[in-house]
mmCIF file of C-alpha atoms in Angstrom:
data_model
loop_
_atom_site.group_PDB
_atom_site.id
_atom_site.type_symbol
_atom_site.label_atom_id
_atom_site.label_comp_id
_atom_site.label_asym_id
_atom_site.label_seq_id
_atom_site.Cartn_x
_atom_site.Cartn_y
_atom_site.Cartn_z
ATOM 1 C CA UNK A 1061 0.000 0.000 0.000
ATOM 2 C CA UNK A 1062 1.424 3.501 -1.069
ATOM 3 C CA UNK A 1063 1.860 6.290 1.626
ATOM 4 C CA UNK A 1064 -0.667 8.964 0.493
ATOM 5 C CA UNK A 1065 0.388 11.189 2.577
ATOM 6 C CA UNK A 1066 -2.146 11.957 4.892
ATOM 7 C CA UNK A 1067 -0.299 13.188 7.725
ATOM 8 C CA UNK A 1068 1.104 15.696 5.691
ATOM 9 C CA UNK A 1069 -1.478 17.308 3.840
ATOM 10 C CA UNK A 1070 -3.522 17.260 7.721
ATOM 11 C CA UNK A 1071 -0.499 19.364 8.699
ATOM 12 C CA UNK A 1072 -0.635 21.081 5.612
ATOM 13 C CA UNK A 1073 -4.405 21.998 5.722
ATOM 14 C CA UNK A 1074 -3.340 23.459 9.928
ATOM 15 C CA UNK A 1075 -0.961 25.866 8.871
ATOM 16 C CA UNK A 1076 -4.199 26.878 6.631
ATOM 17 C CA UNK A 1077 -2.456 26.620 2.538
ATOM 18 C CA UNK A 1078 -4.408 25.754 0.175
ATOM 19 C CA UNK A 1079 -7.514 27.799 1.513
ATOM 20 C CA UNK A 1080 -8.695 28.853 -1.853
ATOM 21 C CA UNK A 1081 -12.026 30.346 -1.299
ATOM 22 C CA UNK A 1082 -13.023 30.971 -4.741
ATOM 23 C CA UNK A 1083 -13.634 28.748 -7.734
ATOM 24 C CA UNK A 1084 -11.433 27.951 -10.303
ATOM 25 C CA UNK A 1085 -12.384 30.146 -13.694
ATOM 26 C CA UNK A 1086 -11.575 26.620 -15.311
ATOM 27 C CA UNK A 1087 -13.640 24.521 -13.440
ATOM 28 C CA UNK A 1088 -16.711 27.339 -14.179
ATOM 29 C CA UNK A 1089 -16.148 27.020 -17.602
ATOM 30 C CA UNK A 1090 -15.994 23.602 -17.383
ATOM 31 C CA UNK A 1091 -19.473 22.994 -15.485
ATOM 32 C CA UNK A 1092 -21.087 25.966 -18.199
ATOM 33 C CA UNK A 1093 -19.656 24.641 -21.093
ATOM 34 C CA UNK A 1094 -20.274 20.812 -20.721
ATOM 35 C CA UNK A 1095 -22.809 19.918 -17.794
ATOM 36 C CA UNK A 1096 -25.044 22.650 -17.104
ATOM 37 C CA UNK A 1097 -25.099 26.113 -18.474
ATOM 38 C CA UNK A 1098 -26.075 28.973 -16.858
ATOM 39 C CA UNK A 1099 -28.480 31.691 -18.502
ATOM 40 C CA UNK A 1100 -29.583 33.807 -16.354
ATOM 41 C CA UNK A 1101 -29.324 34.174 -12.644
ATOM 42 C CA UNK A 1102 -31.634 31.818 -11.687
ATOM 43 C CA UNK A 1103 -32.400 29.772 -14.700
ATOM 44 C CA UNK A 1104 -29.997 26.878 -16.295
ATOM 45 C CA UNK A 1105 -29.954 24.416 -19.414
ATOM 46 C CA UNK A 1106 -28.582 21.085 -19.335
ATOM 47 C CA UNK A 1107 -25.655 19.904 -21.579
ATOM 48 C CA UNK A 1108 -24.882 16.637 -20.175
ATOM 49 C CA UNK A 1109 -26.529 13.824 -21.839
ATOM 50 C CA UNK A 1110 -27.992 16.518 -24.948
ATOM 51 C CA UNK A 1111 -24.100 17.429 -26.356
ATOM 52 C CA UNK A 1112 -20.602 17.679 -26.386
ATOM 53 C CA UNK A 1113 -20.130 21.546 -26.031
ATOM 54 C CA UNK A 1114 -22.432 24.352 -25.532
ATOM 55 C CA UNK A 1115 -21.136 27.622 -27.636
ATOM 56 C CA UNK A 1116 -21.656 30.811 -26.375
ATOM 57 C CA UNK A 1117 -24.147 32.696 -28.498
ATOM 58 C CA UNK A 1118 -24.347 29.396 -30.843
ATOM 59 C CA UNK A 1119 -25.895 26.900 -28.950
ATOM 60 C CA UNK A 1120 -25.168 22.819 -28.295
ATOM 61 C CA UNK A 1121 -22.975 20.885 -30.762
ATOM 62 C CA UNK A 1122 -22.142 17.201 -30.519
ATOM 63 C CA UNK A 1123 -19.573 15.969 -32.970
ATOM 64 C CA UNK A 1124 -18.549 18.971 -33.999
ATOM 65 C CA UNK A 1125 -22.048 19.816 -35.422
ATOM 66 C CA UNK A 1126 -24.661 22.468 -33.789
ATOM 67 C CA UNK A 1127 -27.272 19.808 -32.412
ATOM 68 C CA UNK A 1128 -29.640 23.168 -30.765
ATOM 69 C CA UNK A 1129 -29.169 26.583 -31.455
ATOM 70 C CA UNK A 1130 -29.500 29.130 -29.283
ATOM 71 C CA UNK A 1131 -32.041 31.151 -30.874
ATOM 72 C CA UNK A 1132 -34.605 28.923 -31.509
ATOM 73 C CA UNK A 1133 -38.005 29.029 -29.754
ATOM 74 C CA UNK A 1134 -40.545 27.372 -32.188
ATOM 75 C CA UNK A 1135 -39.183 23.709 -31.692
ATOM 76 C CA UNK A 1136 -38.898 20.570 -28.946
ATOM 77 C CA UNK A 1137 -36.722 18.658 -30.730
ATOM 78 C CA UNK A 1138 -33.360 19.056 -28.911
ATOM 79 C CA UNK A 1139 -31.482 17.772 -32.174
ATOM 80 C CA UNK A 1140 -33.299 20.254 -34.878
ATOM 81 C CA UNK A 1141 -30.380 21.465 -37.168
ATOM 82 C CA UNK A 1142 -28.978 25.045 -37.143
ATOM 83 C CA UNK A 1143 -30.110 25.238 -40.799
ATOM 84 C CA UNK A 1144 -33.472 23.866 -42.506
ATOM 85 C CA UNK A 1145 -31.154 23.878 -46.184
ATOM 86 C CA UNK A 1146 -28.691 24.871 -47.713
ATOM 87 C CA UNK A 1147 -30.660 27.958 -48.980
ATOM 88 C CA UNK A 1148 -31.843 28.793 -45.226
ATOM 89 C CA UNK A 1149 -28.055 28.830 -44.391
ATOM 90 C CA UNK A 1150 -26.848 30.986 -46.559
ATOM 91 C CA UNK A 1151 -29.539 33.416 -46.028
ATOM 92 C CA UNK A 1152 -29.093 33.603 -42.058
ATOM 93 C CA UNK A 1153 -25.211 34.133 -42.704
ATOM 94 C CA UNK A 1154 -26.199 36.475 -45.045
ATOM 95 C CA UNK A 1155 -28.385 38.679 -42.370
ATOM 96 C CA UNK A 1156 -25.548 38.351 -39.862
ATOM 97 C CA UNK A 1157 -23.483 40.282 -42.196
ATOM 98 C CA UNK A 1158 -22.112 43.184 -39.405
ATOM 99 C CA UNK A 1159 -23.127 45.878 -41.883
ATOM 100 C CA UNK A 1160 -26.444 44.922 -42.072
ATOM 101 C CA UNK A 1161 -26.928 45.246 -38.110
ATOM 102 C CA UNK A 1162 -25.855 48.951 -37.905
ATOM 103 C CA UNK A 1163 -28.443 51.753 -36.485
ATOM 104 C CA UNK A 1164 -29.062 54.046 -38.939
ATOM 105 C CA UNK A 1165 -31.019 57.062 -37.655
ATOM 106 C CA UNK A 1166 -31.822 58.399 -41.164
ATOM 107 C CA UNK A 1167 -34.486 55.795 -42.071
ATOM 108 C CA UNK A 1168 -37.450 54.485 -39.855
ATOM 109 C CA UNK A 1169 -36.128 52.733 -36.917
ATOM 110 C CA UNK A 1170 -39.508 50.582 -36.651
ATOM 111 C CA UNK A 1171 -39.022 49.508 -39.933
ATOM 112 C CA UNK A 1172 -35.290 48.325 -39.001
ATOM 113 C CA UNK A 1173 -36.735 46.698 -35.936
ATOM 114 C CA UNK A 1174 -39.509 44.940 -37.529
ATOM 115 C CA UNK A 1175 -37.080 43.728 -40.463
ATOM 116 C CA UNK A 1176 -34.515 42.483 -37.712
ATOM 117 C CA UNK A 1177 -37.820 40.546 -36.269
ATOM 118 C CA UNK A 1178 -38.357 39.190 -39.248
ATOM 119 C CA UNK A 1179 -34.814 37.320 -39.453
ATOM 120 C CA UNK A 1180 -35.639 36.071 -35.933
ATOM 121 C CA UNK A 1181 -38.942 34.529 -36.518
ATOM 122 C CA UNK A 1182 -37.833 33.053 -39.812
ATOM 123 C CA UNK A 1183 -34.871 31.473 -37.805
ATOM 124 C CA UNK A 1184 -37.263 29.739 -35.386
ATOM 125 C CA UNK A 1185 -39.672 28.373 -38.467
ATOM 126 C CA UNK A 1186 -42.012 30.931 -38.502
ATOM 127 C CA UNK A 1187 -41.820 32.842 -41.734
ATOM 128 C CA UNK A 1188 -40.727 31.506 -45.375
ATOM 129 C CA UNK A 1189 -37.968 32.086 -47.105
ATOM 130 C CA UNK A 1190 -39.549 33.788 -49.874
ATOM 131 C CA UNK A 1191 -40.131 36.931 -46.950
ATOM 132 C CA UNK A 1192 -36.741 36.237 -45.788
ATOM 133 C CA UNK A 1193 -34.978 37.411 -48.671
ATOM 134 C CA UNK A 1194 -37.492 40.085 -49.785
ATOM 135 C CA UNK A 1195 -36.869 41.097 -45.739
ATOM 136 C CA UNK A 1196 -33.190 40.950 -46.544
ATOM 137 C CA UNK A 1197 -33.034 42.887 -49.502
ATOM 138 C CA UNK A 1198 -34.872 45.784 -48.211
ATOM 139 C CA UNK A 1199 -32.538 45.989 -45.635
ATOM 140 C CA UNK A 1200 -29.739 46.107 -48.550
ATOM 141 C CA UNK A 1201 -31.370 48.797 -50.131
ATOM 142 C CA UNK A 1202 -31.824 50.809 -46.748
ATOM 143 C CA UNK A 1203 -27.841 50.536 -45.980
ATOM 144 C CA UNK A 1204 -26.961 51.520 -49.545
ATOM 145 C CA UNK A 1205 -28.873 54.625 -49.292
ATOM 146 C CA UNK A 1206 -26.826 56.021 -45.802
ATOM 147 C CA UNK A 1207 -23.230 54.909 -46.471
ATOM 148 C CA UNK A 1208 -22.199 57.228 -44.033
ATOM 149 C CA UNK A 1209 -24.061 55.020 -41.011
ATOM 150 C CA UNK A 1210 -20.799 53.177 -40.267
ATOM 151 C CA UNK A 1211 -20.459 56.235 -38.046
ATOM 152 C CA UNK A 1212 -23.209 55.691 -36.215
ATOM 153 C CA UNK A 1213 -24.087 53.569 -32.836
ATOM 154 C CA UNK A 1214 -24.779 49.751 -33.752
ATOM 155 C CA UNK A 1215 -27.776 47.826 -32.701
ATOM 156 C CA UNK A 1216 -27.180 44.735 -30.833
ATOM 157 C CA UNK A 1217 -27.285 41.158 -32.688
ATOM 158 C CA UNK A 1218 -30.752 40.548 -33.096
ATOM 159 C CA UNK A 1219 -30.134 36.548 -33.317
ATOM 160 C CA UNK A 1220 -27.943 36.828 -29.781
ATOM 161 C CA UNK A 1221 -29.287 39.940 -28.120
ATOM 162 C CA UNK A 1222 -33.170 40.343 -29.068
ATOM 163 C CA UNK A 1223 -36.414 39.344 -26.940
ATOM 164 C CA UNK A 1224 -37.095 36.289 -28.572
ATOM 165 C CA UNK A 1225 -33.688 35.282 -27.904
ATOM 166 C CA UNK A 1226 -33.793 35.902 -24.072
ATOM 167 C CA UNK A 1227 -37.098 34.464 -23.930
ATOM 168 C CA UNK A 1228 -35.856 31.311 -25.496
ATOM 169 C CA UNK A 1229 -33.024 31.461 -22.752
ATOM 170 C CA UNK A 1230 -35.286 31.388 -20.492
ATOM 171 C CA UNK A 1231 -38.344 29.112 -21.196
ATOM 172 C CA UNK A 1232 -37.063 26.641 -24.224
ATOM 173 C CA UNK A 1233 -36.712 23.347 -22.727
ATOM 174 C CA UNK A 1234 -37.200 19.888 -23.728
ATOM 175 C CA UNK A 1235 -38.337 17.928 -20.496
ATOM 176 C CA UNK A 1236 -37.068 14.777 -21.627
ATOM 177 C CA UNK A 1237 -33.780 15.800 -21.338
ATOM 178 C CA UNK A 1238 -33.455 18.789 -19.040
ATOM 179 C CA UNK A 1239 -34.426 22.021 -19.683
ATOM 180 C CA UNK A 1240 -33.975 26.072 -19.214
ATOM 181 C CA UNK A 1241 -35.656 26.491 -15.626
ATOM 182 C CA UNK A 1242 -34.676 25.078 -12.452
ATOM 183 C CA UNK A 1243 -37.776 22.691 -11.781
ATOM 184 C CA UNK A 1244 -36.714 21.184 -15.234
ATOM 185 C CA UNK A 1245 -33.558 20.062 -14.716
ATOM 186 C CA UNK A 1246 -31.849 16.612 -14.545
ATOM 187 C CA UNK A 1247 -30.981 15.303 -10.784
ATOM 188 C CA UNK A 1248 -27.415 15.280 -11.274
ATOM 189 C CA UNK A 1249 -24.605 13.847 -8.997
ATOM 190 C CA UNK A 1250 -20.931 15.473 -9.337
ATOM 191 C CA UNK A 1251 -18.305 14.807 -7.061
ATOM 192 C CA UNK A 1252 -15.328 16.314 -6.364
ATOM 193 C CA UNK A 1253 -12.187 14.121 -5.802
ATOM 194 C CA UNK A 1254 -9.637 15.789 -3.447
ATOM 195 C CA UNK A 1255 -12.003 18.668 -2.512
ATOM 196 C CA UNK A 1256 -9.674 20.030 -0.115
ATOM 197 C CA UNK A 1257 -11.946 23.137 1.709
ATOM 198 C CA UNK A 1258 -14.277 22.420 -0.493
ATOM 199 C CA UNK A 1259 -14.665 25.519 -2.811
ATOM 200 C CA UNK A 1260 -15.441 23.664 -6.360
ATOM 201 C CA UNK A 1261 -17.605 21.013 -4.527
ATOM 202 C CA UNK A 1262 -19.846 24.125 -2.999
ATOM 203 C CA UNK A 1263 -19.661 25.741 -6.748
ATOM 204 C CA UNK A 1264 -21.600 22.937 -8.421
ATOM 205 C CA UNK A 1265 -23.952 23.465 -5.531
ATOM 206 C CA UNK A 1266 -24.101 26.261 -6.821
ATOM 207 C CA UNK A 1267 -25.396 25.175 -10.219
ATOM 208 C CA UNK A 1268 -27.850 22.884 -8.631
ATOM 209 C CA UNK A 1269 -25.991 19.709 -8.819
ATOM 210 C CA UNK A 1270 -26.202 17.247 -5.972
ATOM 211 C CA UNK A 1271 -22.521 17.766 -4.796
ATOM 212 C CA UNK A 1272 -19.861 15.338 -2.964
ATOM 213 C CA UNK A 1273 -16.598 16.039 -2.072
ATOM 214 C CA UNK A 1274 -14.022 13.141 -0.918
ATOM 215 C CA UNK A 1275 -10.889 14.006 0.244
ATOM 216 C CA UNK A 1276 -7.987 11.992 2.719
ATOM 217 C CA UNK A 1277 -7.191 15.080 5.167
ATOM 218 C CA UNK A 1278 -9.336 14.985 8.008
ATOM 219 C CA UNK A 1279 -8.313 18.952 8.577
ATOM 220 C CA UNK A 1280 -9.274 20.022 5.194
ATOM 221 C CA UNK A 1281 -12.536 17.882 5.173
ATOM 222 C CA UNK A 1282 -13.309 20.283 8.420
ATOM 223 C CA UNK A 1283 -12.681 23.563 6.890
ATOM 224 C CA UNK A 1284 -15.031 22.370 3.811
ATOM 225 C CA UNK A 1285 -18.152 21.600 6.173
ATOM 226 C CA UNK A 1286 -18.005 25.147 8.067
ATOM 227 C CA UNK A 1287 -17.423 27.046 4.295
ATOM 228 C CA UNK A 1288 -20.362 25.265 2.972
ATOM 229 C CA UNK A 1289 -22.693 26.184 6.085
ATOM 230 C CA UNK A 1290 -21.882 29.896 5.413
ATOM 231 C CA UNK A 1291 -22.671 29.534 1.605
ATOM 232 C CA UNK A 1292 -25.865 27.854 2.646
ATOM 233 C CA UNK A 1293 -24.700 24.792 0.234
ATOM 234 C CA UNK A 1294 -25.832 21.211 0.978
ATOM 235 C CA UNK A 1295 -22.376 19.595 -0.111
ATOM 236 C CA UNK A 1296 -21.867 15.200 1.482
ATOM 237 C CA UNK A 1297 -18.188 15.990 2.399
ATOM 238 C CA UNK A 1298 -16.294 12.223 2.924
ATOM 239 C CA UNK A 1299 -13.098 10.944 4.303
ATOM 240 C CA UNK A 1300 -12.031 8.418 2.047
ATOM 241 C CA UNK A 1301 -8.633 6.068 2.184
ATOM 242 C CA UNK A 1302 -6.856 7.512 -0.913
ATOM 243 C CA UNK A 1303 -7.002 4.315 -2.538
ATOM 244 C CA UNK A 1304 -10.562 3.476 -3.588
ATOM 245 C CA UNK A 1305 -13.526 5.614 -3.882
ATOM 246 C CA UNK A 1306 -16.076 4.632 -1.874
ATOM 247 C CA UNK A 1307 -19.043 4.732 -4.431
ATOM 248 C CA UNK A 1308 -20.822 2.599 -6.409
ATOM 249 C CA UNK A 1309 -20.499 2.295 -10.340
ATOM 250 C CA UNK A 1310 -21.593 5.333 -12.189
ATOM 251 C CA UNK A 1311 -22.701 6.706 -9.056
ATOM 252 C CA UNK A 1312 -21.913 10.028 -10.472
ATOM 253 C CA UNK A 1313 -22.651 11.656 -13.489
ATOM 254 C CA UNK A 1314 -19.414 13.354 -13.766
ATOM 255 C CA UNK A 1315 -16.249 14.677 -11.813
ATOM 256 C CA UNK A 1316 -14.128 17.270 -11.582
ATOM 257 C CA UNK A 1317 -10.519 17.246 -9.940
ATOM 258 C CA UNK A 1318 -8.518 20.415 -9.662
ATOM 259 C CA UNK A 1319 -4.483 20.034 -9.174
ATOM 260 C CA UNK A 1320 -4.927 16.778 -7.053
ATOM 261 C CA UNK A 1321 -3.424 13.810 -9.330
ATOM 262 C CA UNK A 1322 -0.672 15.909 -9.482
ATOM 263 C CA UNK A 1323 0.263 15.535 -5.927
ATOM 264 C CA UNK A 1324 -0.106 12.105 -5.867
ATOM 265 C CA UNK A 1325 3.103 9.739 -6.899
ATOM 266 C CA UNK A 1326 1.883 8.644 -10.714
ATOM 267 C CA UNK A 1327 1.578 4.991 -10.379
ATOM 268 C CA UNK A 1328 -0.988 5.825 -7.549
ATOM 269 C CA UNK A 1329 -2.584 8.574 -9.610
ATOM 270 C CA UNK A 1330 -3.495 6.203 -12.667
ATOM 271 C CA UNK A 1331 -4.496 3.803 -10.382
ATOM 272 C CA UNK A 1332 -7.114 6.207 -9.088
ATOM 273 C CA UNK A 1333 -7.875 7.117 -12.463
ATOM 274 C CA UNK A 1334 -9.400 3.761 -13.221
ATOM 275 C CA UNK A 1335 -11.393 3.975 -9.957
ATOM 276 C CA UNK A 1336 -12.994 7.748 -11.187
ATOM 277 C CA UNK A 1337 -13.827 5.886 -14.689
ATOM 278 C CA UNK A 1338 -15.468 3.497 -12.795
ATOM 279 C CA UNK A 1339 -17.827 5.715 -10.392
ATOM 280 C CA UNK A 1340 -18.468 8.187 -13.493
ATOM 281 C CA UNK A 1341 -21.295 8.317 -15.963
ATOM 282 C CA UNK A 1342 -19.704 11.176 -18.333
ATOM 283 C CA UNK A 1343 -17.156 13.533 -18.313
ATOM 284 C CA UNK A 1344 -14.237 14.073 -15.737
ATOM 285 C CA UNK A 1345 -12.150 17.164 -15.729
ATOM 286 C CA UNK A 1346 -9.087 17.637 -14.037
ATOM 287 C CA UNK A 1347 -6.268 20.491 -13.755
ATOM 288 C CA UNK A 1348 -2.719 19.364 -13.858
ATOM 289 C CA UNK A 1349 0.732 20.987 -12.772
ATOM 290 C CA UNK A 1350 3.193 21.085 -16.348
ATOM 291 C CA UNK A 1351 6.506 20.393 -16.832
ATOM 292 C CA UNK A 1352 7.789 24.260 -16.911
ATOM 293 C CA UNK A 1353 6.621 24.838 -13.601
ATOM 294 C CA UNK A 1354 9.887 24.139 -12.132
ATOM 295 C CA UNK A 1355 10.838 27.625 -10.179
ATOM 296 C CA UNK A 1356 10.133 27.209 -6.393
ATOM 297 C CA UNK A 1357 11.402 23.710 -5.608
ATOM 298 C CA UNK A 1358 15.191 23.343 -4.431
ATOM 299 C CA UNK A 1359 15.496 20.086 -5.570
ATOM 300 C CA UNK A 1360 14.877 20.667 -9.384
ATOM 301 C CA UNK A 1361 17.596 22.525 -11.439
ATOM 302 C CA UNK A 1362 16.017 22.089 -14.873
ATOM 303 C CA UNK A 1363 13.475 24.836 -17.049
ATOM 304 C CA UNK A 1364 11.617 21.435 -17.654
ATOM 305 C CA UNK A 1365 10.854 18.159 -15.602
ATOM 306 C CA UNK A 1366 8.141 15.691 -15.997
ATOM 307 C CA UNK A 1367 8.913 13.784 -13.203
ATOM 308 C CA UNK A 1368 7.800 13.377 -9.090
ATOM 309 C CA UNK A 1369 9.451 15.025 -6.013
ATOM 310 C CA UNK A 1370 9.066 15.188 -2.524
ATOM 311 C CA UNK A 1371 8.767 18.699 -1.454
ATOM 312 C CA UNK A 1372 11.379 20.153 0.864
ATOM 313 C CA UNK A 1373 9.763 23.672 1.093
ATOM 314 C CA UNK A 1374 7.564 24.999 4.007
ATOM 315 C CA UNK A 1375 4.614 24.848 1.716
ATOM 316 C CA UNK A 1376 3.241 21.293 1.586
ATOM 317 C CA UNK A 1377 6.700 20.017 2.828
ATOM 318 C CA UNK A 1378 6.389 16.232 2.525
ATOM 319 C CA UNK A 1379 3.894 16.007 0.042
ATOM 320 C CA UNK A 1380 4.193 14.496 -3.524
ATOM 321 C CA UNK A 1381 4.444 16.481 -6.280
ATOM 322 C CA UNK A 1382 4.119 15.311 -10.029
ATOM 323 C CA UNK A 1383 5.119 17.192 -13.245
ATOM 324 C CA UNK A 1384 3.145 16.474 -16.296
ATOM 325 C CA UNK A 1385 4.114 16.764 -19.979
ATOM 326 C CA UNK A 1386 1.645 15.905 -23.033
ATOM 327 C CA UNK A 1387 3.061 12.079 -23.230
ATOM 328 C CA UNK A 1388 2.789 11.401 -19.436
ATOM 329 C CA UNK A 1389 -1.344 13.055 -19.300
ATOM 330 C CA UNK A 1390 -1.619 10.574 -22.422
ATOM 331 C CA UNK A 1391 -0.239 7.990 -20.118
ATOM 332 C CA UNK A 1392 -2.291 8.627 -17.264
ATOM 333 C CA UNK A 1393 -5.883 8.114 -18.889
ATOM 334 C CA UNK A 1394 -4.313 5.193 -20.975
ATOM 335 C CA UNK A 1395 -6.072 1.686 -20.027
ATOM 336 C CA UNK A 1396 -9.075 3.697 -18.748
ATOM 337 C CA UNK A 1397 -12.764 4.110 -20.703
ATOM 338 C CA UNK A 1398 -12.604 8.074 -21.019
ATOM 339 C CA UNK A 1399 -11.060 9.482 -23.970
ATOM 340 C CA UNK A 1400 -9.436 13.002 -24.233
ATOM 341 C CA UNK A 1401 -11.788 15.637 -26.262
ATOM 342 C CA UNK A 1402 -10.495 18.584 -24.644
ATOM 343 C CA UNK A 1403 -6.462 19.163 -23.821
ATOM 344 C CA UNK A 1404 -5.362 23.249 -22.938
ATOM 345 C CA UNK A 1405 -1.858 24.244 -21.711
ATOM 346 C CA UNK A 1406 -1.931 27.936 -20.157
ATOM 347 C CA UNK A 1407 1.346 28.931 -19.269
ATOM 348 C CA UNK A 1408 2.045 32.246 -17.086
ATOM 349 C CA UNK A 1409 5.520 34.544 -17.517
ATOM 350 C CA UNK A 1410 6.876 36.384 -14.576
ATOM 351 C CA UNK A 1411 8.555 39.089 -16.017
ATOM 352 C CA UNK A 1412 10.367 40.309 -13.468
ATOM 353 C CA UNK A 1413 11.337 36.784 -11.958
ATOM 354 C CA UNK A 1414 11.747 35.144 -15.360
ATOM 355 C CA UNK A 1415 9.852 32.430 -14.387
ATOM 356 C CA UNK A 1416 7.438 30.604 -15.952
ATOM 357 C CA UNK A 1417 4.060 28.406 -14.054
ATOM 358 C CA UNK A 1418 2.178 25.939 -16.628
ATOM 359 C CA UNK A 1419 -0.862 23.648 -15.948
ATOM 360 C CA UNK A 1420 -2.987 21.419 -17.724
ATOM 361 C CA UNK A 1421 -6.835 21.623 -18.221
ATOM 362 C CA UNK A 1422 -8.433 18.536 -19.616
ATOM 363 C CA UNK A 1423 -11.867 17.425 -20.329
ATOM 364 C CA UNK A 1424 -12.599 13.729 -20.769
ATOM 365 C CA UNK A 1425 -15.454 11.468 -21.919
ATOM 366 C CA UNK A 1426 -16.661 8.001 -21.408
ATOM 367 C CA UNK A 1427 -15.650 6.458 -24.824
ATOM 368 C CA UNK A 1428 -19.301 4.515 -24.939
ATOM 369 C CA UNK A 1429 -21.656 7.714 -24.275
#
C-alpha cells in the first residue's frame, strides 16, 4: 500500500495553505460549457446527456455539429439542425453580415426593428424564405442609401441579443432531457475528488448539482463543512482512504478534480484514475501541474521536468508532487474508458522573476456515451 500522505497534507491543511475560497475560472467554464449552463441568474440548461459543447451565443454541438441553437423558440426537438437547407443557411449568414446590423437614424427605426424581427422569426420556423430574402433585400437597399451610417451607434445582434432570444433562454426546454428552468432540470450527482476546503464542490452546488466532495485530510474535510454552512450549500463531504472511492459504479454523473493527481506519486494517480472511470457516468475534468513549472522547488535545477518530487519547502513540505508533460497526461488516462476531447496548456511569464508556471486543463469522456 502507497503512503498517500495523509499526515502531511492534515499538517498542511493546519498551517491553513491551500484555503482557496473561490472557484477555479476553469472549473466554471468547465461545469457551463459541458454539464449545465447557466443563462440567467436563476435559470440553467442542461448539456450533459444533450451534447458535447455548448457555444456561447451558438448553442449545443455534438460531434462537432450544432445539435440546438441558441435562438430557436418554435421547436422541442433538442437535435433540430442550425439550418433547414442549404438555402436557409446561406440566407441567415447572409443577415448576420455586421453591416447589415448597424443603427441608422436616417431611415425608420420601426421599420429596421420589424425587419430584424423578421430574421428572428424566420430562424425559429415561422416565416418563409420567400419573406426572408425580400426582408433581406430591403434591408440592402436601406444601408446603400446612408453609407455614411458606419459612423453611427450599432444595434445589438438581433439573433444573440433580441427578446425572442432571451425568452428562449429562459423558457425553451425539452423535459425529456433537461431544460432552461430550475424545476426542469436533470438530478445530477458530481463529485469532487480531493475537494480540499471544499470551494469547487460548494460551486456545483451552486449550479444545482447534488454535490460530494471526498478528500484523505481529516483537517481540510473540516474547513469544507463550516465554508459550505456559510454559503448555505448542501455539499456530502467524505473521508475516504486515498485508494478506492467509496461509491458505487456510475454513481456520479461526472467529476471534476482540480491540481490533485498531481500531488499524488503517478503509479498511484493512474491507479485512481481507473477507480474515477469506474464511479463516473460522463465527463471528468481535471487540472494538472506542467513540466515548466519548475521555479520554487530546491530540488529541481532544470526549465523542464516531468517527473515526481518530494517537497522540501515549508509549503506542503512532505507532500508528492508530479510534473506532467503531453506524453505522461496521455499515459495517465491510458487503459481507462474516457477518452481526451479537450487538452489546454496555459502557461504564465513572470517578467520580473523570469519564471514561468504551466498547468494542464483537460476534459474527458466516457468512450461509450
Amino acid at each position: 500500500m502507497q503512503d498517500i500522505k495523509a499526515k502531511q497534507w492534515n499538517e498542511s491543511y493546519a498551517r491553513g495553505e491551500n484555503a482557496i475560497f473561490y472557484p477555479h475560472e476553469e472549473v466554471v467554464r468547465f461545469l457551463n460549457r459541458f454539464i449545465r449552463k447557466r443563462i440567467d441568474e436563476t435559470h440553467f440548461s442542461d448539456i450533459i446527456y444533450r451534447g458535447d459543447f455548448y457555444h456561447s451565443g451558438i448553442g449545443i454541438s455534438k460531434n462537432g455539429e450544432i445539435i440546438e441553437s441558441a435562438p430557436n423558440t418554435n421547436t422541442t426537438d433538442s437535435k433540430s439542425p442550425l439550418y433547414h437547407n442549404d438555402s436557409h443557411k446561406a440566407c441567415v449568414n447572409s443577415s448576420l453580415d455586421s453591416q447589415a446590423l448597424r443603427h441608422d437614424n436616417k431611415s425608420n427605426p420601426q421599420d429596421k426593428i420589424t425587419s430584424q424581427r423578421k430574421l428572428v422569426w424566420h430562424h425559429e420556423g415561422f416565416m418563409p424564405e420567400e419573406s426572408l430574402l425580400s426582408t433581406r433585400d430591403s434591408l440592402s437597399e436601406s444601408l446603400a442609401t446612408n453609407k455614411d451610417s458606419h459612423n453611427k451607434p450599432k444595434t445589438p445582434n438581433p439573433l444573440k441579443e433580441s427578446p425572442f432570444t432571451q425568452a428562449y433562454q429562459i423558457t425553451q426546454a425539452s423535459k425529456s432531457s433537461g431544460g432552461g428552468g430550475y424545476n426542469e432540470l436533470l438530478p445530477l450527482r458530481g463529485l469532487d475528488f480531493g475537494c480540499g476546503i471544499g470551494r469547487q464542490s460548494i460551486l456545483m452546488s451552486e449550479f444545482k448539482i447534488q454535490s460530494f466532495g471526498i478528500d484523505i485530510a481529516q483537517n481540510a474535510l473540516t474547513q469544507a463543512k463550516a465554508l459550505a454552512k456559510k454559503h448555505n450549500a448542501n455539499v456530502d463531504f467524505r473521508l475516504y482512504d486515498g485508494q478506492h472511492i467509496p461509491f458505487e459504479d456510475e454513481f456520479f454523473d461526472f467529476t471534476l478534480s482540480y491540481g490533485v493527481l498531481d500531488s499524488l506519486p503517478f503509479s498511484l494517480a493512474q491507479s485512481l484514475m481507473k477507480e474515477i472511470a469506474r464511479v463516473s457516468k460522463t465527463y471528468f475534468f481535471c487540472s494538472l501541474i506542467g513540466e515548466q513549472s519548475t521555479s520554487g522547488f530546491s530540488n529541481i535545477h532544470t526549465q523542464s521536468f516531468n517527473g515526481e518530487i518530494e517537497v522540501q519547502e515549508a509549503h506542503e513540505r512532505g507532500t508528492i508532487q508530479s510534473f506532467f508533460d503531453y506524453e505522461k497526461i496521455l499515459k495517465l488516462f491510458s487503459n481507462t474508458s474516457f477518452e481526451i476531447i479537450s487538452l489546454e496548456l496555459k502557461s504564465y511569464l513572470d517578467i520580473l522573476k523570469n519564471t514561468t508556471q504551466s498547468r494542464y486543463y483537460i476534459v474527458c469522456k466516457k468512450a461509450n456515451i
